[in-house]
């Protein structure tokens, strides 16, 4: 296997690995380890150009630094991408080679499942390197992150409701949930238990019917979900759902859900602010999953109770973001990045002063 370093400004380490025997072509980007070793998933995608794969790895690695910083996981940010079609080009030899690649970073980067990879792939990697997280509980890992992500979304949503309405009481409040998959369904249960009235939609009809019955929710057509007369719109399906087409349809006062990359473009954060809609930044509200994985790194290993306690910290993170957004008159989406960069800078100063004392 040939591993080449790609010097990249603003990133600690970026590598490209090519392995002729197995056909592996992969990149690992370590963005920042100030706060701890880098953690981030391993994506497999049929990128048409290598540049696109590197750009994706860099963008996602930086996102992981921000996400972990605000969630106070004690970890840094990194990401891996494998160039290839996950439907047709997966082999055991390829993932073993990927495991050897990850191992060369000696723990400065730990990988996990992501788009295009699954638990079975991670178990192959784990045979080659210990630097794999998020494995099933029976394999000593932290297991399915979704319930923790959903709990984080619930506490983050409560924070946004308090910011918008002056109280976090959900009795009588209406929430429109887009997507009742792993995250949306669990989130729906928390909301129902807290007294919210729910509207739900999903493109999977069976899942939608089952969820509506269990949650006592009203079913809405997927195209109608944006315009439901509700207090909270909760995206838990796709990215880029806050866009030029949907934003004018929203009747809610809060957008709070688990989906990644909810804003089609950065300016849509400004557009929400202009409309007086409180937005829970996606990478903060959906950090419950990574918080759960980070507990694997604690001395003594994974502990569910410790994880649940830490997920509740998302509420405070939201408070800090709302305060920053108000003070600087910027959208919460920008305030989240300001906060993340501040936390990393503080970590850097602390490390420097500790280094000077030695
Ligand atoms: P999932 O696949 O279990 O659920 C997504 C649901 O959305 C499915 O039921 C799907 O049918 C539905 N859906 C797809 N297109 C739709 C549309 N146009 N309209 C309505 N519904 C639609 O996925 P998940 O694990 O619940 O993740 C949901 C979102 O949260 C994703 O954006 C994911 O990246 C993000 N996320 C998940 C986790 C986690 O722990 N699972 C962590 C962080 C972020």
CSV table of C-alpha atoms and ligand atoms in Angstrom, one decimal:
chain,number,residue,atom,x,y,z
A,1,UNK,CA,0.0,0.0,0.0
A,2,UNK,CA,1.3,3.5,-0.8
A,3,UNK,CA,0.4,6.2,1.6
A,4,UNK,CA,1.1,9.8,0.6
A,5,UNK,CA,0.8,12.9,2.9
A,6,UNK,CA,-1.0,15.8,1.3
A,7,UNK,CA,0.0,19.0,3.1
A,8,UNK,CA,-3.2,21.0,3.6
A,9,UNK,CA,-3.4,24.4,5.3
A,10,UNK,CA,-5.6,24.4,8.4
A,11,UNK,CA,-5.4,20.6,8.8
A,12,UNK,CA,-3.1,18.7,11.0
A,13,UNK,CA,-2.7,15.7,8.7
A,14,UNK,CA,-4.2,14.5,5.4
A,15,UNK,CA,-3.2,11.3,3.7
A,16,UNK,CA,-4.1,9.4,0.5
A,17,UNK,CA,-3.7,5.6,0.4
A,18,UNK,CA,-3.7,3.5,-2.7
A,19,UNK,CA,-3.5,-0.2,-2.7
A,20,UNK,CA,-3.3,-1.9,-6.1
A,21,UNK,CA,-3.9,-5.4,-4.8
A,22,UNK,CA,-7.3,-4.6,-3.2
A,23,UNK,CA,-8.3,-1.6,-5.3
A,24,UNK,CA,-8.4,0.7,-2.2
A,25,UNK,CA,-8.2,4.4,-2.8
A,26,UNK,CA,-9.0,6.3,0.3
A,27,UNK,CA,-8.3,9.6,2.1
A,28,UNK,CA,-8.0,10.4,5.8
A,29,UNK,CA,-8.3,14.0,7.0
A,30,UNK,CA,-7.4,14.9,10.6
A,31,UNK,CA,-8.6,18.4,11.1
A,32,UNK,CA,-7.8,19.2,14.7
A,33,UNK,CA,-6.8,17.2,17.7
A,34,UNK,CA,-6.4,20.1,20.2
A,35,UNK,CA,-9.3,18.7,22.3
A,36,UNK,CA,-8.5,15.0,21.8
A,37,UNK,CA,-7.9,12.3,19.2
A,38,UNK,CA,-9.9,12.8,16.0
A,39,UNK,CA,-13.1,10.9,15.6
A,40,UNK,CA,-15.3,10.8,12.5
A,41,UNK,CA,-17.0,8.3,10.2
A,42,UNK,CA,-15.7,6.4,7.2
A,43,UNK,CA,-17.7,7.3,4.1
A,44,UNK,CA,-17.8,5.2,1.0
A,45,UNK,CA,-18.9,7.0,-2.1
A,46,UNK,CA,-18.5,6.8,-5.9
A,47,UNK,CA,-16.8,10.2,-6.3
A,48,UNK,CA,-16.2,11.0,-9.9
A,49,UNK,CA,-12.9,12.8,-9.2
A,50,UNK,CA,-10.3,12.4,-6.4
A,51,UNK,CA,-10.5,16.1,-5.7
A,52,UNK,CA,-14.2,15.7,-4.8
A,53,UNK,CA,-13.3,12.9,-2.4
A,54,UNK,CA,-10.6,15.0,-0.7
A,55,UNK,CA,-12.9,18.1,-0.5
A,56,UNK,CA,-15.6,16.0,1.1
A,57,UNK,CA,-13.1,14.5,3.6
A,58,UNK,CA,-11.8,18.0,4.5
A,59,UNK,CA,-15.2,19.5,4.9
A,60,UNK,CA,-16.6,16.7,7.0
A,61,UNK,CA,-13.5,16.5,9.2
A,62,UNK,CA,-13.8,20.2,10.1
A,63,UNK,CA,-17.5,19.7,10.8
A,64,UNK,CA,-16.5,16.9,13.2
A,65,UNK,CA,-14.1,19.2,15.1
A,66,UNK,CA,-16.9,21.7,15.5
A,67,UNK,CA,-19.5,19.1,16.5
A,68,UNK,CA,-17.2,17.5,19.1
A,69,UNK,CA,-16.1,20.8,20.5
A,70,UNK,CA,-19.6,22.2,21.2
A,71,UNK,CA,-20.7,18.8,22.5
A,72,UNK,CA,-17.7,18.7,24.8
A,73,UNK,CA,-16.8,15.2,23.9
A,74,UNK,CA,-13.1,15.6,24.6
A,75,UNK,CA,-12.4,14.6,21.0
A,76,UNK,CA,-11.1,16.2,17.8
A,77,UNK,CA,-12.3,16.1,14.3
A,78,UNK,CA,-11.4,13.8,11.4
A,79,UNK,CA,-13.0,11.9,8.6
A,80,UNK,CA,-12.2,9.1,6.1
A,81,UNK,CA,-13.5,8.5,2.6
A,82,UNK,CA,-13.2,5.5,0.5
A,83,UNK,CA,-13.6,6.1,-3.3
A,84,UNK,CA,-15.9,3.4,-4.7
A,85,UNK,CA,-19.5,2.3,-5.1
A,86,UNK,CA,-20.7,0.9,-1.8
A,87,UNK,CA,-23.3,-1.2,-3.7
A,88,UNK,CA,-20.8,-3.0,-6.0
A,89,UNK,CA,-17.2,-2.5,-4.9
A,90,UNK,CA,-17.1,-3.6,-1.3
A,91,UNK,CA,-14.8,-6.6,-0.5
A,92,UNK,CA,-13.4,-7.9,2.8
A,93,UNK,CA,-9.8,-7.3,1.4
A,94,UNK,CA,-10.7,-3.7,0.7
A,95,UNK,CA,-11.8,-3.0,4.3
A,96,UNK,CA,-8.8,-4.9,5.7
A,97,UNK,CA,-6.6,-2.6,3.7
A,98,UNK,CA,-8.6,0.4,5.0
A,99,UNK,CA,-8.1,-0.9,8.5
A,100,UNK,CA,-4.3,-1.0,7.9
A,101,UNK,CA,-4.5,2.6,6.6
A,102,UNK,CA,-6.4,3.8,9.7
A,103,UNK,CA,-3.9,1.9,11.9
A,104,UNK,CA,-0.9,3.8,10.5
A,105,UNK,CA,-2.3,6.9,12.3
A,106,UNK,CA,-1.8,5.2,15.6
A,107,UNK,CA,-5.0,6.4,17.2
A,108,UNK,CA,-4.7,10.1,16.2
A,109,UNK,CA,-7.8,9.2,14.1
A,110,UNK,CA,-10.6,6.7,15.1
A,111,UNK,CA,-13.1,5.7,12.5
A,112,UNK,CA,-16.8,4.7,12.6
A,113,UNK,CA,-19.8,3.9,10.4
A,114,UNK,CA,-21.0,6.6,7.9
A,115,UNK,CA,-22.9,6.9,4.6
A,116,UNK,CA,-22.0,3.9,2.5
A,117,UNK,CA,-20.5,1.8,5.3
A,118,UNK,CA,-22.1,-0.4,7.9
A,119,UNK,CA,-21.6,-2.4,11.0
A,120,UNK,CA,-20.3,-5.5,9.1
A,121,UNK,CA,-17.6,-3.3,7.4
A,122,UNK,CA,-16.6,-1.8,10.8
A,123,UNK,CA,-16.2,-5.3,12.2
A,124,UNK,CA,-13.7,-6.2,9.4
A,125,UNK,CA,-11.8,-3.0,10.2
A,126,UNK,CA,-11.8,-3.9,13.8
A,127,UNK,CA,-9.9,-7.1,13.1
A,128,UNK,CA,-7.0,-5.1,11.8
A,129,UNK,CA,-7.0,-2.0,14.1
A,130,UNK,CA,-8.5,-1.1,17.5
A,131,UNK,CA,-9.2,2.4,16.2
A,132,UNK,CA,-12.8,1.8,15.3
A,133,UNK,CA,-15.8,3.0,17.4
A,134,UNK,CA,-19.5,2.7,17.5
A,135,UNK,CA,-19.5,-1.1,17.4
A,136,UNK,CA,-22.4,-3.2,18.8
A,137,UNK,CA,-22.6,-3.5,22.6
A,138,UNK,CA,-21.9,-7.2,22.4
A,139,UNK,CA,-18.6,-6.3,20.7
A,140,UNK,CA,-17.7,-3.9,23.5
A,141,UNK,CA,-18.9,-0.8,21.7
A,142,UNK,CA,-21.6,1.8,22.4
A,143,UNK,CA,-24.2,0.3,20.0
A,144,UNK,CA,-27.0,2.1,18.1
A,145,UNK,CA,-26.5,5.9,18.5
A,146,UNK,CA,-30.1,6.8,17.4
A,147,UNK,CA,-31.9,6.8,20.8
A,148,UNK,CA,-29.1,9.1,22.1
A,149,UNK,CA,-29.3,11.3,19.1
A,150,UNK,CA,-33.1,11.5,19.6
A,151,UNK,CA,-32.7,12.4,23.3
A,152,UNK,CA,-30.2,15.1,22.3
A,153,UNK,CA,-32.7,16.4,19.8
A,154,UNK,CA,-35.4,16.5,22.4
A,155,UNK,CA,-33.4,18.5,24.9
A,156,UNK,CA,-32.2,20.8,22.2
A,157,UNK,CA,-35.7,21.3,21.0
A,158,UNK,CA,-36.8,22.2,24.5
A,159,UNK,CA,-34.1,24.8,24.6
A,160,UNK,CA,-35.3,26.4,21.4
A,161,UNK,CA,-39.0,26.3,22.5
A,162,UNK,CA,-37.9,28.2,25.7
A,163,UNK,CA,-36.0,30.7,23.6
A,164,UNK,CA,-39.0,31.3,21.3
A,165,UNK,CA,-41.9,31.1,23.8
A,166,UNK,CA,-40.3,31.9,27.2
A,167,UNK,CA,-41.2,28.5,28.6
A,168,UNK,CA,-40.2,24.9,27.6
A,169,UNK,CA,-43.6,23.5,28.5
A,170,UNK,CA,-44.7,21.4,25.5
A,171,UNK,CA,-48.3,20.9,26.6
A,172,UNK,CA,-50.5,22.1,23.9
A,173,UNK,CA,-47.5,22.9,21.6
A,174,UNK,CA,-47.6,21.4,18.1
A,175,UNK,CA,-44.6,19.7,16.4
A,176,UNK,CA,-44.4,18.7,12.7
A,177,UNK,CA,-42.0,15.8,12.3
A,178,UNK,CA,-40.5,15.1,8.9
A,179,UNK,CA,-39.2,11.5,8.9
A,180,UNK,CA,-40.1,8.9,11.5
A,181,UNK,CA,-37.0,6.7,11.1
A,182,UNK,CA,-34.5,5.9,13.8
A,183,UNK,CA,-34.2,9.4,15.1
A,184,UNK,CA,-37.6,10.9,14.2
A,185,UNK,CA,-39.5,8.1,15.8
A,186,UNK,CA,-37.6,8.1,19.1
A,187,UNK,CA,-37.8,11.9,19.2
A,188,UNK,CA,-41.6,11.6,18.6
A,189,UNK,CA,-41.9,9.4,21.7
A,190,UNK,CA,-40.2,12.0,23.9
A,191,UNK,CA,-42.4,14.8,22.5
A,192,UNK,CA,-45.6,12.8,22.9
A,193,UNK,CA,-44.7,12.0,26.6
A,194,UNK,CA,-44.1,15.7,27.1
A,195,UNK,CA,-47.6,16.5,26.0
A,196,UNK,CA,-46.9,17.8,22.4
A,197,UNK,CA,-49.5,17.4,19.7
A,198,UNK,CA,-47.7,15.8,16.7
A,199,UNK,CA,-48.0,15.8,12.9
A,200,UNK,CA,-45.8,13.3,11.1
A,201,UNK,CA,-44.8,12.5,7.6
A,202,UNK,CA,-42.5,10.0,5.9
A,203,UNK,CA,-42.1,8.6,2.4
A,204,UNK,CA,-42.2,5.1,3.8
A,205,UNK,CA,-45.9,4.5,4.2
A,206,UNK,CA,-45.8,1.5,6.5
A,207,UNK,CA,-43.4,3.2,8.8
A,208,UNK,CA,-45.5,6.3,8.8
A,209,UNK,CA,-48.7,4.5,9.7
A,210,UNK,CA,-47.0,2.6,12.5
A,211,UNK,CA,-45.4,5.7,13.9
A,212,UNK,CA,-48.7,7.7,13.7
A,213,UNK,CA,-50.6,5.1,15.6
A,214,UNK,CA,-47.9,4.7,18.3
A,215,UNK,CA,-47.4,8.4,18.7
A,216,UNK,CA,-51.1,9.4,18.4
A,217,UNK,CA,-50.0,11.7,15.6
A,218,UNK,CA,-51.8,13.2,12.6
A,219,UNK,CA,-50.5,12.0,9.2
A,220,UNK,CA,-49.4,14.7,6.7
A,221,UNK,CA,-48.4,14.3,3.1
A,222,UNK,CA,-44.6,14.7,2.6
A,223,UNK,CA,-45.1,17.8,0.4
A,224,UNK,CA,-47.4,19.5,3.0
A,225,UNK,CA,-45.2,19.1,6.1
A,226,UNK,CA,-43.5,22.5,5.7
A,227,UNK,CA,-46.8,24.4,5.7
A,228,UNK,CA,-48.4,22.7,8.7
A,229,UNK,CA,-49.6,25.4,11.2
A,230,UNK,CA,-47.4,24.4,14.0
A,231,UNK,CA,-45.0,25.7,16.7
A,232,UNK,CA,-42.0,23.5,15.8
A,233,UNK,CA,-40.9,22.1,12.5
A,234,UNK,CA,-38.6,19.1,13.1
A,235,UNK,CA,-36.6,17.8,10.1
A,236,UNK,CA,-35.4,14.2,10.7
A,237,UNK,CA,-35.0,12.9,7.2
A,238,UNK,CA,-33.0,14.7,4.5
A,239,UNK,CA,-30.5,17.6,4.3
A,240,UNK,CA,-31.1,21.0,2.6
A,241,UNK,CA,-34.8,21.1,3.6
A,242,UNK,CA,-34.5,24.7,4.6
A,243,UNK,CA,-34.2,26.3,1.2
A,244,UNK,CA,-35.7,29.0,-1.1
A,245,UNK,CA,-38.7,26.9,-1.9
A,246,UNK,CA,-39.6,25.8,1.6
A,247,UNK,CA,-38.7,28.7,3.8
A,248,UNK,CA,-41.7,30.9,2.8
A,249,UNK,CA,-44.1,28.0,3.6
A,250,UNK,CA,-43.0,27.7,7.2
A,251,UNK,CA,-45.5,28.8,9.9
A,252,UNK,CA,-43.5,27.6,12.8
A,253,UNK,CA,-41.5,29.6,15.4
A,254,UNK,CA,-38.8,26.9,15.9
A,255,UNK,CA,-36.9,24.6,13.6
A,256,UNK,CA,-35.3,21.8,15.6
A,257,UNK,CA,-34.6,18.3,14.4
A,258,UNK,CA,-31.8,15.7,13.9
A,259,UNK,CA,-31.2,15.8,10.1
A,260,UNK,CA,-27.7,16.7,9.0
A,261,UNK,CA,-27.0,19.9,6.9
A,262,UNK,CA,-30.6,21.3,7.1
A,263,UNK,CA,-29.7,24.6,5.6
A,264,UNK,CA,-29.4,24.4,1.8
A,265,UNK,CA,-27.0,27.4,2.0
A,266,UNK,CA,-25.5,29.4,4.9
A,267,UNK,CA,-27.7,32.4,4.0
A,268,UNK,CA,-30.8,30.4,4.9
A,269,UNK,CA,-29.7,30.7,8.5
A,270,UNK,CA,-30.0,34.5,8.0
A,271,UNK,CA,-33.4,34.0,6.4
A,272,UNK,CA,-34.7,32.1,9.4
A,273,UNK,CA,-33.5,34.8,11.7
A,274,UNK,CA,-35.2,37.5,9.6
A,275,UNK,CA,-38.4,35.6,9.9
A,276,UNK,CA,-38.1,35.4,13.7
A,277,UNK,CA,-37.7,31.6,13.6
A,278,UNK,CA,-35.4,30.1,16.3
A,279,UNK,CA,-33.1,27.5,14.7
A,280,UNK,CA,-31.3,24.8,16.6
A,281,UNK,CA,-28.1,24.3,14.6
A,282,UNK,CA,-28.1,20.8,13.2
A,283,UNK,CA,-24.6,19.7,14.2
A,284,UNK,CA,-25.3,20.7,17.8
A,285,UNK,CA,-28.8,19.3,18.3
A,286,UNK,CA,-27.8,16.0,16.7
A,287,UNK,CA,-24.6,15.5,18.6
A,288,UNK,CA,-26.2,12.9,21.0
A,289,UNK,CA,-24.8,10.0,18.9
A,290,UNK,CA,-21.3,11.2,18.9
A,291,UNK,CA,-21.5,12.0,22.6
A,292,UNK,CA,-22.6,8.4,23.1
A,293,UNK,CA,-19.6,7.1,21.1
A,294,UNK,CA,-17.2,9.4,22.9
A,295,UNK,CA,-18.1,7.7,26.2
A,296,UNK,CA,-16.2,4.6,24.8
A,297,UNK,CA,-13.0,6.7,25.2
A,298,UNK,CA,-13.6,7.3,28.9
A,299,UNK,CA,-11.3,5.5,31.3
A,300,UNK,CA,-13.2,2.3,32.1
A,301,UNK,CA,-14.9,2.2,28.8
A,302,UNK,CA,-18.5,2.7,27.8
A,303,UNK,CA,-21.1,3.5,30.4
A,304,UNK,CA,-24.7,4.2,29.4
A,305,UNK,CA,-25.6,6.3,32.4
A,306,UNK,CA,-22.6,8.6,31.8
A,307,UNK,CA,-23.7,8.9,28.2
A,308,UNK,CA,-27.3,9.9,29.0
A,309,UNK,CA,-26.0,12.5,31.5
A,310,UNK,CA,-23.7,14.0,28.9
A,311,UNK,CA,-26.4,14.2,26.2
A,312,UNK,CA,-28.3,16.5,28.4
A,313,UNK,CA,-25.4,19.0,28.1
A,314,UNK,CA,-26.8,19.9,24.6
A,315,UNK,CA,-29.4,22.0,26.4
A,316,UNK,CA,-26.6,24.2,27.9
A,317,UNK,CA,-24.8,24.3,24.5
A,318,UNK,CA,-28.0,25.7,22.9
A,319,UNK,CA,-28.3,28.3,25.6
A,320,UNK,CA,-24.7,29.4,24.9
A,321,UNK,CA,-25.5,29.6,21.2
A,322,UNK,CA,-28.6,31.6,21.6
A,323,UNK,CA,-26.8,34.0,23.9
A,324,UNK,CA,-23.9,34.4,21.4
A,325,UNK,CA,-26.4,34.9,18.5
A,326,UNK,CA,-28.3,37.6,20.4
A,327,UNK,CA,-25.2,39.4,21.6
A,328,UNK,CA,-23.6,39.4,18.1
A,329,UNK,CA,-26.9,39.7,16.2
A,330,UNK,CA,-26.0,36.8,14.0
A,331,UNK,CA,-28.0,33.6,13.1
A,332,UNK,CA,-27.7,30.7,15.5
A,333,UNK,CA,-26.1,28.7,12.6
A,334,UNK,CA,-23.1,31.1,12.6
A,335,UNK,CA,-23.1,31.4,16.4
A,336,UNK,CA,-22.6,27.7,16.7
A,337,UNK,CA,-19.4,27.9,14.6
A,338,UNK,CA,-18.2,31.0,16.6
A,339,UNK,CA,-18.7,29.0,19.8
A,340,UNK,CA,-17.0,25.9,18.4
A,341,UNK,CA,-14.0,28.0,17.3
A,342,UNK,CA,-13.8,29.6,20.7
A,343,UNK,CA,-13.8,26.3,22.5
A,344,UNK,CA,-11.0,25.0,20.3
A,345,UNK,CA,-9.0,28.2,20.7
A,346,UNK,CA,-9.4,28.0,24.5
A,347,UNK,CA,-8.1,24.4,24.3
A,348,UNK,CA,-5.2,25.5,22.3
A,349,UNK,CA,-4.3,28.2,24.8
A,350,UNK,CA,-4.6,25.8,27.7
A,351,UNK,CA,-2.4,23.2,25.9
A,352,UNK,CA,0.2,26.0,25.2
A,353,UNK,CA,0.3,27.2,28.8
A,354,UNK,CA,0.6,23.7,30.1
A,355,UNK,CA,3.4,23.1,27.7
A,356,UNK,CA,5.1,26.3,28.9
A,357,UNK,CA,4.9,25.1,32.5
A,358,UNK,CA,6.8,21.9,31.8
B,1,LIG,P1,-33.5,6.8,8.9
B,1,LIG,O1,-33.1,6.4,7.5
B,1,LIG,O2,-33.7,5.7,10.0
B,1,LIG,O3,-34.8,7.7,8.9
B,1,LIG,C1,-35.0,8.7,7.9
B,1,LIG,C2,-36.5,8.6,7.6
B,1,LIG,O4,-36.8,9.7,6.7
B,1,LIG,C3,-36.9,7.3,6.9
B,1,LIG,O5,-38.0,6.8,7.5
B,1,LIG,C4,-37.2,7.8,5.5
B,1,LIG,O6,-38.2,7.0,4.9
B,1,LIG,C5,-37.7,9.2,5.7
B,1,LIG,N1,-37.6,10.0,4.5
B,1,LIG,C6,-36.7,10.0,3.5
B,1,LIG,N2,-37.0,11.0,2.6
B,1,LIG,C7,-38.1,11.6,3.1
B,1,LIG,C8,-38.9,12.7,2.6
B,1,LIG,N3,-38.6,13.3,1.5
B,1,LIG,N4,-40.0,13.1,3.3
B,1,LIG,C9,-40.3,12.5,4.5
B,1,LIG,N5,-39.6,11.5,5.0
B,1,LIG,C10,-38.5,11.0,4.3
B,1,LIG,O7,-32.3,7.8,9.4
B,1,LIG,P2,-32.0,8.3,10.8
B,1,LIG,O8,-30.9,7.5,11.4
B,1,LIG,O9,-33.3,8.5,11.6
B,1,LIG,O10,-31.4,9.7,10.5
B,1,LIG,C11,-32.2,10.8,10.2
B,1,LIG,C12,-31.4,12.1,10.0
B,1,LIG,O11,-30.6,12.4,11.1
B,1,LIG,C13,-30.4,11.9,8.8
B,1,LIG,O12,-30.2,13.2,8.2
B,1,LIG,C14,-29.1,11.6,9.6
B,1,LIG,O13,-27.9,12.0,8.8
B,1,LIG,C15,-29.2,12.4,10.8
B,1,LIG,N6,-28.5,11.9,12.0
B,1,LIG,C16,-28.7,10.7,12.5
B,1,LIG,C17,-28.0,10.2,13.6
B,1,LIG,C18,-28.3,8.9,14.2
B,1,LIG,O14,-27.8,8.6,15.3
B,1,LIG,N7,-29.0,8.0,13.5
B,1,LIG,C19,-27.0,11.0,14.1
B,1,LIG,C20,-26.8,12.3,13.6
B,1,LIG,C21,-27.5,12.7,12.5
